[in-house]
PDB file of C-alpha atoms in Angstrom:
ATOM      1  CA  MET Z   1       0.000   0.000   0.000  1.00  0.00           C
ATOM      2  CA  PRO Z   2       1.444   3.370  -0.981  1.00  0.00           C
ATOM      3  CA  ILE Z   3       0.282   5.172   2.193  1.00  0.00           C
ATOM      4  CA  VAL Z   4       2.504   4.370   5.174  1.00  0.00           C
ATOM      5  CA  VAL Z   5       1.435   5.190   8.741  1.00  0.00           C
ATOM      6  CA  ASN Z   6       4.352   6.331  10.905  1.00  0.00           C
ATOM      7  CA  LEU Z   7       2.347   6.633  14.110  1.00  0.00           C
ATOM      8  CA  ASP Z   8       4.689   4.301  15.975  1.00  0.00           C
ATOM      9  CA  VAL Z   9       7.684   6.425  14.943  1.00  0.00           C
ATOM     10  CA  MET Z  10       6.074   9.616  16.236  1.00  0.00           C
ATOM     11  CA  MET Z  11       5.017   7.898  19.457  1.00  0.00           C
ATOM     12  CA  ALA Z  12       8.592   6.731  20.019  1.00  0.00           C
ATOM     13  CA  LYS Z  13       9.972  10.218  19.326  1.00  0.00           C
ATOM     14  CA  ARG Z  14       7.561  11.686  21.875  1.00  0.00           C
ATOM     15  CA  LYS Z  15       8.060   8.771  24.304  1.00  0.00           C
ATOM     16  CA  MET Z  16       4.306   8.223  24.401  1.00  0.00           C
ATOM     17  CA  SER Z  17       2.648   4.880  25.022  1.00  0.00           C
ATOM     18  CA  LEU Z  18      -0.379   3.622  23.142  1.00  0.00           C
ATOM     19  CA  ASN Z  19      -2.374   3.769  26.381  1.00  0.00           C
ATOM     20  CA  ARG Z  20      -1.516   7.405  27.020  1.00  0.00           C
ATOM     21  CA  LEU Z  21      -2.213   8.405  23.425  1.00  0.00           C
ATOM     22  CA  SER Z  22      -5.543   6.600  23.593  1.00  0.00           C
ATOM     23  CA  GLU Z  23      -6.485   8.566  26.717  1.00  0.00           C
ATOM     24  CA  GLU Z  24      -5.378  11.919  25.278  1.00  0.00           C
ATOM     25  CA  VAL Z  25      -7.089  11.448  21.929  1.00  0.00           C
ATOM     26  CA  GLY Z  26     -10.162   9.566  23.110  1.00  0.00           C
ATOM     27  CA  ILE Z  27      -9.769   6.663  20.687  1.00  0.00           C
ATOM     28  CA  THR Z  28      -9.951   3.031  21.762  1.00  0.00           C
ATOM     29  CA  LEU Z  29      -6.740   1.041  22.005  1.00  0.00           C
ATOM     30  CA  SER Z  30      -7.980  -1.364  19.338  1.00  0.00           C
ATOM     31  CA  ASN Z  31      -8.676   1.432  16.839  1.00  0.00           C
ATOM     32  CA  LEU Z  32      -5.310   3.071  17.526  1.00  0.00           C
ATOM     33  CA  SER Z  33      -3.610  -0.285  17.108  1.00  0.00           C
ATOM     34  CA  ILE Z  34      -5.326  -0.813  13.740  1.00  0.00           C
ATOM     35  CA  LEU Z  35      -4.165   2.627  12.636  1.00  0.00           C
ATOM     36  CA  LYS Z  36      -0.636   2.088  13.957  1.00  0.00           C
ATOM     37  CA  GLN Z  37      -0.331  -1.185  12.030  1.00  0.00           C
ATOM     38  CA  GLY Z  38      -1.419   0.516   8.815  1.00  0.00           C
ATOM     39  CA  LYS Z  39      -4.560  -1.620   8.573  1.00  0.00           C
ATOM     40  CA  ALA Z  40      -7.041   1.262   8.815  1.00  0.00           C
ATOM     41  CA  ARG Z  41      -9.034   1.864   5.647  1.00  0.00           C
ATOM     42  CA  ALA Z  42      -9.766   5.517   6.471  1.00  0.00           C
ATOM     43  CA  VAL Z  43      -8.836   8.254   8.922  1.00  0.00           C
ATOM     44  CA  ARG Z  44     -11.089  11.168   9.779  1.00  0.00           C
ATOM     45  CA  PHE Z  45      -9.542  14.614   9.657  1.00  0.00           C
ATOM     46  CA  SER Z  46     -10.798  15.187  13.204  1.00  0.00           C
ATOM     47  CA  THR Z  47      -8.904  12.086  14.355  1.00  0.00           C
ATOM     48  CA  LEU Z  48      -5.776  13.187  12.500  1.00  0.00           C
ATOM     49  CA  GLU Z  49      -6.080  16.604  14.126  1.00  0.00           C
ATOM     50  CA  LEU Z  50      -6.308  15.079  17.612  1.00  0.00           C
ATOM     51  CA  LEU Z  51      -3.300  12.837  16.930  1.00  0.00           C
ATOM     52  CA  CYS Z  52      -1.244  15.791  15.683  1.00  0.00           C
ATOM     53  CA  LYS Z  53      -2.234  17.841  18.706  1.00  0.00           C
ATOM     54  CA  ALA Z  54      -1.339  15.068  21.165  1.00  0.00           C
ATOM     55  CA  LEU Z  55       1.963  14.273  19.426  1.00  0.00           C
ATOM     56  CA  ASP Z  56       2.809  17.909  18.581  1.00  0.00           C
ATOM     57  CA  CYS Z  57       3.423  17.106  14.932  1.00  0.00           C
ATOM     58  CA  GLN Z  58       2.152  17.666  11.398  1.00  0.00           C
ATOM     59  CA  PRO Z  59      -0.056  15.231   9.413  1.00  0.00           C
ATOM     60  CA  GLY Z  60       2.920  14.512   7.155  1.00  0.00           C
ATOM     61  CA  ASP Z  61       4.838  13.234  10.170  1.00  0.00           C
ATOM     62  CA  ILE Z  62       2.204  10.520  10.643  1.00  0.00           C
ATOM     63  CA  LEU Z  63       1.203   9.725   7.053  1.00  0.00           C
ATOM     64  CA  GLU Z  64       3.655   9.200   4.213  1.00  0.00           C
ATOM     65  CA  TYR Z  65       3.146   8.434   0.541  1.00  0.00           C
ATOM     66  CA  ARG Z  66       5.479   5.838  -0.961  1.00  0.00           C
ATOM     67  CA  PRO Z  67       4.601   4.948  -4.536  1.00  0.00           C
ATOM     68  CA  ASP Z  68       4.657   1.277  -5.476  1.00  0.00           C
ATOM     69  CA  SER Z  69       7.665   0.413  -7.588  1.00  0.00           C
TER      70      SER Z  69
END
């Protein structure tokens, strides 16, 4: 898939656990885990906004486009 989710990278940079992020953003652990693994089929802009706010980052820090070769 050409869209790569770097949520785990940003969490590591901010030294934030999945549990803490879940509490700050208000998203269940299972949904965050699905997103972190890159298995989510969609992401709401409101969710992306909350993630960026909690991780103090830009959307491009979490989502990356890598074209298939």
